PDB file of C-alpha atoms in Angstrom:
ATOM      1  CA  ALA A   1       0.000   0.000   0.000  1.00  0.00           C
ATOM      2  CA  PHE A   2       2.902   2.369   0.689  1.00  0.00           C
ATOM      3  CA  GLY A   3       5.452   1.485  -1.993  1.00  0.00           C
ATOM      4  CA  THR A   4       7.071  -1.109  -4.201  1.00  0.00           C
ATOM      5  CA  VAL A   5       9.393  -4.088  -3.759  1.00  0.00           C
ATOM      6  CA  SER A   6      12.186  -4.810  -6.249  1.00  0.00           C
ATOM      7  CA  LEU A   7      14.551  -7.761  -6.560  1.00  0.00           C
ATOM      8  CA  VAL A   8      18.135  -6.444  -6.395  1.00  0.00           C
ATOM      9  CA  THR A   9      21.591  -8.048  -6.422  1.00  0.00           C
ATOM     10  CA  ASP A  10      24.737  -7.075  -4.553  1.00  0.00           C
ATOM     11  CA  PRO A  11      27.361  -6.809  -7.336  1.00  0.00           C
ATOM     12  CA  ALA A  12      30.167  -7.783  -4.947  1.00  0.00           C
ATOM     13  CA  THR A  13      28.634 -10.931  -3.429  1.00  0.00           C
ATOM     14  CA  LYS A  14      26.040 -11.733  -6.146  1.00  0.00           C
ATOM     15  CA  ARG A  15      23.532 -12.234  -3.320  1.00  0.00           C
ATOM     16  CA  SER A  16      19.904 -11.317  -4.010  1.00  0.00           C
ATOM     17  CA  TYR A  17      17.784  -9.091  -1.766  1.00  0.00           C
ATOM     18  CA  ALA A  18      14.330  -7.532  -1.787  1.00  0.00           C
ATOM     19  CA  LEU A  19      14.419  -3.721  -1.753  1.00  0.00           C
ATOM     20  CA  LYS A  20      11.236  -2.225  -0.331  1.00  0.00           C
ATOM     21  CA  ALA A  21      10.788   1.429  -1.323  1.00  0.00           C
ATOM     22  CA  ILE A  22       8.297   3.337   0.849  1.00  0.00           C
ATOM     23  CA  ARG A  23       7.002   6.779  -0.072  1.00  0.00           C
ATOM     24  CA  MET A  24       7.448   9.569   2.470  1.00  0.00           C
ATOM     25  CA  GLY A  25       4.367  10.641   4.423  1.00  0.00           C
ATOM     26  CA  GLN A  26       3.916   7.664   6.764  1.00  0.00           C
ATOM     27  CA  HIS A  27       6.719   8.621   9.130  1.00  0.00           C
ATOM     28  CA  SER A  28       5.469   7.127  12.399  1.00  0.00           C
ATOM     29  CA  HIS A  29       4.333   3.951  10.620  1.00  0.00           C
ATOM     30  CA  ILE A  30       7.723   3.511   8.914  1.00  0.00           C
ATOM     31  CA  LEU A  31       9.729   4.296  12.054  1.00  0.00           C
ATOM     32  CA  ASN A  32       7.747   1.753  14.068  1.00  0.00           C
ATOM     33  CA  GLU A  33       8.283  -0.920  11.411  1.00  0.00           C
ATOM     34  CA  LYS A  34      12.021  -0.184  11.298  1.00  0.00           C
ATOM     35  CA  LYS A  35      12.291  -0.208  15.098  1.00  0.00           C
ATOM     36  CA  VAL A  36      10.593  -3.613  15.294  1.00  0.00           C
ATOM     37  CA  MET A  37      12.575  -5.151  12.434  1.00  0.00           C
ATOM     38  CA  ALA A  38      15.913  -3.840  13.757  1.00  0.00           C
ATOM     39  CA  MET A  39      15.476  -5.873  16.953  1.00  0.00           C
ATOM     40  CA  LEU A  40      14.517  -9.103  15.180  1.00  0.00           C
ATOM     41  CA  ASP A  41      16.726 -11.686  13.470  1.00  0.00           C
ATOM     42  CA  ASN A  42      15.365 -15.202  13.084  1.00  0.00           C
ATOM     43  CA  PRO A  43      15.341 -17.931  10.392  1.00  0.00           C
ATOM     44  CA  PHE A  44      11.515 -17.852  10.305  1.00  0.00           C
ATOM     45  CA  LEU A  45      11.254 -14.084   9.701  1.00  0.00           C
ATOM     46  CA  VAL A  46      12.097 -11.987   6.641  1.00  0.00           C
ATOM     47  CA  ASN A  47      14.956 -10.085   8.243  1.00  0.00           C
ATOM     48  CA  LEU A  48      16.046  -6.479   7.704  1.00  0.00           C
ATOM     49  CA  ARG A  49      19.639  -6.154   6.423  1.00  0.00           C
ATOM     50  CA  ALA A  50      19.988  -2.382   5.872  1.00  0.00           C
ATOM     51  CA  THR A  51      18.024   0.865   5.456  1.00  0.00           C
ATOM     52  CA  TYR A  52      18.544   3.852   3.159  1.00  0.00           C
ATOM     53  CA  LYS A  53      16.700   7.037   2.254  1.00  0.00           C
ATOM     54  CA  ASP A  54      16.650   9.716  -0.405  1.00  0.00           C
ATOM     55  CA  GLU A  55      14.553  12.830  -0.949  1.00  0.00           C
ATOM     56  CA  TYR A  56      11.387  10.893  -1.764  1.00  0.00           C
ATOM     57  CA  ARG A  57      11.552   7.430  -0.202  1.00  0.00           C
ATOM     58  CA  VAL A  58      12.803   5.258   2.618  1.00  0.00           C
ATOM     59  CA  TYR A  59      14.304   1.908   1.602  1.00  0.00           C
ATOM     60  CA  PHE A  60      14.375  -1.375   3.506  1.00  0.00           C
ATOM     61  CA  LEU A  61      16.853  -3.980   2.240  1.00  0.00           C
ATOM     62  CA  LEU A  62      15.310  -7.352   3.115  1.00  0.00           C
ATOM     63  CA  GLU A  63      16.122 -10.999   2.660  1.00  0.00           C
ATOM     64  CA  ALA A  64      14.789 -12.276  -0.663  1.00  0.00           C
ATOM     65  CA  CYS A  65      12.377 -15.219  -0.512  1.00  0.00           C
ATOM     66  CA  LEU A  66      12.048 -16.625  -4.014  1.00  0.00           C
ATOM     67  CA  GLY A  67       9.684 -19.511  -3.293  1.00  0.00           C
ATOM     68  CA  GLY A  68       6.562 -17.368  -3.690  1.00  0.00           C
ATOM     69  CA  GLU A  69       3.696 -16.258  -1.437  1.00  0.00           C
ATOM     70  CA  LEU A  70       1.757 -18.858   0.521  1.00  0.00           C
ATOM     71  CA  PHE A  71      -1.421 -17.073  -0.639  1.00  0.00           C
ATOM     72  CA  THR A  72      -0.686 -17.793  -4.314  1.00  0.00           C
ATOM     73  CA  ILE A  73       0.216 -21.421  -3.649  1.00  0.00           C
ATOM     74  CA  LEU A  74      -2.857 -21.985  -1.461  1.00  0.00           C
ATOM     75  CA  ARG A  75      -5.194 -20.484  -4.072  1.00  0.00           C
ATOM     76  CA  LYS A  76      -3.623 -22.687  -6.757  1.00  0.00           C
ATOM     77  CA  MET A  77      -3.922 -25.878  -4.686  1.00  0.00           C
ATOM     78  CA  ARG A  78      -7.189 -24.746  -3.004  1.00  0.00           C
ATOM     79  CA  SER A  79      -6.235 -26.480   0.275  1.00  0.00           C
ATOM     80  CA  PHE A  80      -3.318 -28.318   1.879  1.00  0.00           C
ATOM     81  CA  ASP A  81      -3.206 -31.783   3.395  1.00  0.00           C
ATOM     82  CA  GLU A  82      -2.624 -31.926   7.148  1.00  0.00           C
ATOM     83  CA  ALA A  83       1.089 -32.731   6.891  1.00  0.00           C
ATOM     84  CA  THR A  84       1.709 -29.628   4.752  1.00  0.00           C
ATOM     85  CA  ALA A  85      -0.438 -27.411   6.975  1.00  0.00           C
ATOM     86  CA  ARG A  86       1.380 -28.769  10.040  1.00  0.00           C
ATOM     87  CA  PHE A  87       4.782 -27.903   8.552  1.00  0.00           C
ATOM     88  CA  TYR A  88       3.801 -24.345   7.627  1.00  0.00           C
ATOM     89  CA  SER A  89       2.065 -23.836  10.999  1.00  0.00           C
ATOM     90  CA  SER A  90       5.218 -24.978  12.780  1.00  0.00           C
ATOM     91  CA  CYS A  91       7.238 -22.315  10.959  1.00  0.00           C
ATOM     92  CA  VAL A  92       4.750 -19.675  12.170  1.00  0.00           C
ATOM     93  CA  VAL A  93       4.935 -21.039  15.738  1.00  0.00           C
ATOM     94  CA  GLU A  94       8.737 -20.661  15.654  1.00  0.00           C
ATOM     95  CA  ALA A  95       8.388 -17.068  14.410  1.00  0.00           C
ATOM     96  CA  PHE A  96       5.784 -16.105  17.025  1.00  0.00           C
ATOM     97  CA  ASP A  97       7.680 -17.771  19.865  1.00  0.00           C
ATOM     98  CA  TYR A  98      10.776 -15.748  18.969  1.00  0.00           C
ATOM     99  CA  MET A  99       8.834 -12.472  18.655  1.00  0.00           C
ATOM    100  CA  HIS A 100       6.810 -12.991  21.835  1.00  0.00           C
ATOM    101  CA  ARG A 101       9.943 -13.619  23.893  1.00  0.00           C
ATOM    102  CA  ARG A 102      10.913 -10.093  22.863  1.00  0.00           C
ATOM    103  CA  ASP A 103       7.474  -8.679  23.840  1.00  0.00           C
ATOM    104  CA  CYS A 104       6.613  -8.142  20.176  1.00  0.00           C
ATOM    105  CA  ILE A 105       3.090  -8.862  18.843  1.00  0.00           C
ATOM    106  CA  TYR A 106       2.769  -9.466  15.083  1.00  0.00           C
ATOM    107  CA  ARG A 107      -1.020  -8.925  14.561  1.00  0.00           C
ATOM    108  CA  ASP A 108      -1.173  -9.408  10.786  1.00  0.00           C
ATOM    109  CA  LEU A 109      -0.959 -13.133  10.105  1.00  0.00           C
ATOM    110  CA  LYS A 110      -2.557 -14.166   6.780  1.00  0.00           C
ATOM    111  CA  PRO A 111      -1.399 -16.173   3.743  1.00  0.00           C
ATOM    112  CA  GLU A 112      -0.390 -12.961   1.916  1.00  0.00           C
ATOM    113  CA  ASN A 113       2.215 -12.230   4.617  1.00  0.00           C
ATOM    114  CA  LEU A 114       3.891 -15.630   4.471  1.00  0.00           C
ATOM    115  CA  VAL A 115       6.606 -16.313   1.902  1.00  0.00           C
ATOM    116  CA  LEU A 116       8.691 -19.356   1.050  1.00  0.00           C
ATOM    117  CA  THR A 117      12.446 -19.692   0.755  1.00  0.00           C
ATOM    118  CA  ASN A 118      14.179 -21.612  -2.038  1.00  0.00           C
ATOM    119  CA  ASN A 119      14.238 -24.752   0.121  1.00  0.00           C
ATOM    120  CA  GLY A 120      10.549 -24.568   1.029  1.00  0.00           C
ATOM    121  CA  TYR A 121      10.671 -23.135   4.548  1.00  0.00           C
ATOM    122  CA  LEU A 122       8.146 -20.471   5.455  1.00  0.00           C
ATOM    123  CA  LYS A 123       8.988 -16.961   6.689  1.00  0.00           C
ATOM    124  CA  VAL A 124       6.772 -14.255   8.169  1.00  0.00           C
ATOM    125  CA  THR A 125       7.027 -10.880   6.412  1.00  0.00           C
ATOM    126  CA  ASP A 126       5.519  -7.364   6.593  1.00  0.00           C
ATOM    127  CA  PHE A 127       5.830  -5.956  10.111  1.00  0.00           C
ATOM    128  CA  GLY A 128       3.664  -2.860   9.591  1.00  0.00           C
ATOM    129  CA  PHE A 129       1.259  -3.857  12.412  1.00  0.00           C
ATOM    130  CA  ALA A 130       3.881  -5.378  14.724  1.00  0.00           C
ATOM    131  CA  LYS A 131       4.297  -3.635  18.068  1.00  0.00           C
ATOM    132  CA  ILE A 132       6.339  -3.897  21.253  1.00  0.00           C
ATOM    133  CA  VAL A 133       3.712  -4.663  23.911  1.00  0.00           C
ATOM    134  CA  PRO A 134       4.856  -5.810  27.385  1.00  0.00           C
ATOM    135  CA  ASN A 135       1.253  -5.968  28.652  1.00  0.00           C
ATOM    136  CA  LYS A 136      -1.793  -4.757  26.673  1.00  0.00           C
ATOM    137  CA  THR A 137      -2.584  -2.490  23.732  1.00  0.00           C
ATOM    138  CA  PHE A 138      -5.877  -1.142  22.331  1.00  0.00           C
ATOM    139  CA  THR A 139      -5.113  -0.460  18.653  1.00  0.00           C
ATOM    140  CA  LEU A 140      -7.670  -1.704  16.126  1.00  0.00           C
ATOM    141  CA  CYS A 141      -5.667  -3.266  13.283  1.00  0.00           C
ATOM    142  CA  GLY A 142      -5.452  -6.436  11.227  1.00  0.00           C
ATOM    143  CA  THR A 143      -7.406  -8.242   8.517  1.00  0.00           C
ATOM    144  CA  PRO A 144     -11.173  -8.560   9.296  1.00  0.00           C
ATOM    145  CA  GLU A 145     -11.418 -12.376   8.972  1.00  0.00           C
ATOM    146  CA  TYR A 146      -8.372 -12.825  11.220  1.00  0.00           C
ATOM    147  CA  LEU A 147      -9.246 -10.403  14.035  1.00  0.00           C
ATOM    148  CA  ALA A 148      -9.520 -11.824  17.550  1.00  0.00           C
ATOM    149  CA  PRO A 149     -12.684 -11.014  19.562  1.00  0.00           C
ATOM    150  CA  GLU A 150     -10.795  -8.782  22.004  1.00  0.00           C
ATOM    151  CA  ILE A 151      -9.571  -6.601  19.113  1.00  0.00           C
ATOM    152  CA  VAL A 152     -13.094  -6.336  17.663  1.00  0.00           C
ATOM    153  CA  THR A 153     -14.608  -5.341  21.015  1.00  0.00           C
ATOM    154  CA  GLY A 154     -11.769  -2.941  21.845  1.00  0.00           C
ATOM    155  CA  GLN A 155     -11.229  -4.377  25.328  1.00  0.00           C
ATOM    156  CA  GLY A 156      -7.454  -4.485  24.902  1.00  0.00           C
ATOM    157  CA  HIS A 157      -5.308  -7.331  23.636  1.00  0.00           C
ATOM    158  CA  ASP A 158      -1.961  -9.006  24.167  1.00  0.00           C
ATOM    159  CA  LYS A 159       0.131 -11.767  22.550  1.00  0.00           C
ATOM    160  CA  GLY A 160      -2.873 -14.126  22.609  1.00  0.00           C
ATOM    161  CA  VAL A 161      -4.244 -12.507  19.438  1.00  0.00           C
ATOM    162  CA  ASP A 162      -1.375 -14.009  17.437  1.00  0.00           C
ATOM    163  CA  TRP A 163      -2.342 -17.532  18.541  1.00  0.00           C
ATOM    164  CA  TRP A 164      -5.954 -16.784  17.537  1.00  0.00           C
ATOM    165  CA  THR A 165      -4.749 -15.867  14.034  1.00  0.00           C
ATOM    166  CA  LEU A 166      -2.749 -19.105  13.876  1.00  0.00           C
ATOM    167  CA  GLY A 167      -5.994 -21.038  14.447  1.00  0.00           C
ATOM    168  CA  ILE A 168      -7.629 -19.083  11.608  1.00  0.00           C
ATOM    169  CA  LEU A 169      -4.650 -19.781   9.325  1.00  0.00           C
ATOM    170  CA  ILE A 170      -4.697 -23.526  10.036  1.00  0.00           C
ATOM    171  CA  TYR A 171      -8.428 -23.614   9.300  1.00  0.00           C
ATOM    172  CA  GLU A 172      -7.957 -21.711   6.024  1.00  0.00           C
ATOM    173  CA  MET A 173      -5.053 -23.916   4.910  1.00  0.00           C
ATOM    174  CA  LEU A 174      -7.152 -27.059   5.449  1.00  0.00           C
ATOM    175  CA  ALA A 175     -10.562 -25.773   4.319  1.00  0.00           C
ATOM    176  CA  SER A 176      -9.526 -23.194   1.647  1.00  0.00           C
ATOM    177  CA  PHE A 177     -11.631 -20.466   3.329  1.00  0.00           C
ATOM    178  CA  PRO A 178     -11.565 -18.773   6.782  1.00  0.00           C
ATOM    179  CA  PRO A 179     -14.024 -19.833   9.514  1.00  0.00           C
ATOM    180  CA  PHE A 180     -15.514 -16.339   9.984  1.00  0.00           C
ATOM    181  CA  PHE A 181     -16.511 -14.653   6.748  1.00  0.00           C
ATOM    182  CA  ASP A 182     -19.248 -12.432   5.370  1.00  0.00           C
ATOM    183  CA  ASP A 183     -19.570  -9.939   2.518  1.00  0.00           C
ATOM    184  CA  GLU A 184     -20.240  -7.273   5.133  1.00  0.00           C
ATOM    185  CA  PRO A 185     -17.329  -6.660   7.557  1.00  0.00           C
ATOM    186  CA  MET A 186     -19.744  -5.891  10.415  1.00  0.00           C
ATOM    187  CA  MET A 187     -21.340  -9.334   9.992  1.00  0.00           C
ATOM    188  CA  THR A 188     -17.870 -10.901  10.007  1.00  0.00           C
ATOM    189  CA  TYR A 189     -17.144  -9.130  13.310  1.00  0.00           C
ATOM    190  CA  ARG A 190     -20.462 -10.335  14.742  1.00  0.00           C
ATOM    191  CA  LYS A 191     -19.608 -13.947  13.853  1.00  0.00           C
ATOM    192  CA  ILE A 192     -16.169 -13.564  15.456  1.00  0.00           C
ATOM    193  CA  ILE A 193     -17.645 -12.254  18.714  1.00  0.00           C
ATOM    194  CA  GLN A 194     -20.258 -15.051  18.770  1.00  0.00           C
ATOM    195  CA  GLY A 195     -17.533 -17.598  17.994  1.00  0.00           C
ATOM    196  CA  LYS A 196     -19.850 -19.671  15.826  1.00  0.00           C
ATOM    197  CA  PHE A 197     -18.399 -21.554  12.867  1.00  0.00           C
ATOM    198  CA  LYS A 198     -18.581 -24.972  11.227  1.00  0.00           C
ATOM    199  CA  PHE A 199     -15.843 -27.432  10.388  1.00  0.00           C
ATOM    200  CA  PRO A 200     -15.734 -29.205   7.016  1.00  0.00           C
ATOM    201  CA  ARG A 201     -16.441 -32.906   7.569  1.00  0.00           C
ATOM    202  CA  TYR A 202     -13.089 -34.052   6.187  1.00  0.00           C
ATOM    203  CA  LEU A 203     -11.010 -32.353   8.929  1.00  0.00           C
ATOM    204  CA  SER A 204      -9.512 -34.804  11.420  1.00  0.00           C
ATOM    205  CA  ALA A 205     -10.437 -34.795  15.100  1.00  0.00           C
ATOM    206  CA  GLN A 206      -6.903 -33.609  15.937  1.00  0.00           C
ATOM    207  CA  SER A 207      -7.060 -30.599  13.629  1.00  0.00           C
ATOM    208  CA  LYS A 208     -10.523 -29.644  14.882  1.00  0.00           C
ATOM    209  CA  ASP A 209      -9.302 -29.865  18.481  1.00  0.00           C
ATOM    210  CA  LEU A 210      -6.212 -27.722  17.737  1.00  0.00           C
ATOM    211  CA  ILE A 211      -8.196 -25.038  15.858  1.00  0.00           C
ATOM    212  CA  SER A 212     -10.904 -24.890  18.552  1.00  0.00           C
ATOM    213  CA  LYS A 213      -8.344 -24.259  21.251  1.00  0.00           C
TER     214      LYS A 213
END
């Protein structure tokens, strides 16, 4: 929404990177994202390697993940089998565990923000909604279908919202659609608060138990 991403190569090392160019005008948003990314370095995150700026833009030099977006792959395959969903979920668990130990909430999990490396491992990217939160925060942000009830109701939230989004992601990977969805966002929020959804019959008892919890 704020800029473009280009694939660039270091002429000295021949190593590829993603260069994210962000237009000026979102200063606090950009500074927060840089602050969060500067304190993170983990194999399951798209890590920041350098920053630059010119008169018009700020640039983030990021690790390049050339295996594609999980969103594109999921739409092509429609759904994943449980072994595949388990592997990708495990990568997200590793990322969240690392971030949470540093009091950082991610708050924007969805297939569009998950990318694959050349060897098939999954990395979490786009830290625009990430925030250092030792206790609670009250910001309303995220993707409607993935919002936790406490974000919708504005009662304050903590790291637990990330585990809620993991449940939504697992459901979507196995079913090809999220559990709470409506053409009208307000109806989606109502369904989230009520907590009512149905499982497809073909989901195993173990996956249903994990998602429910």
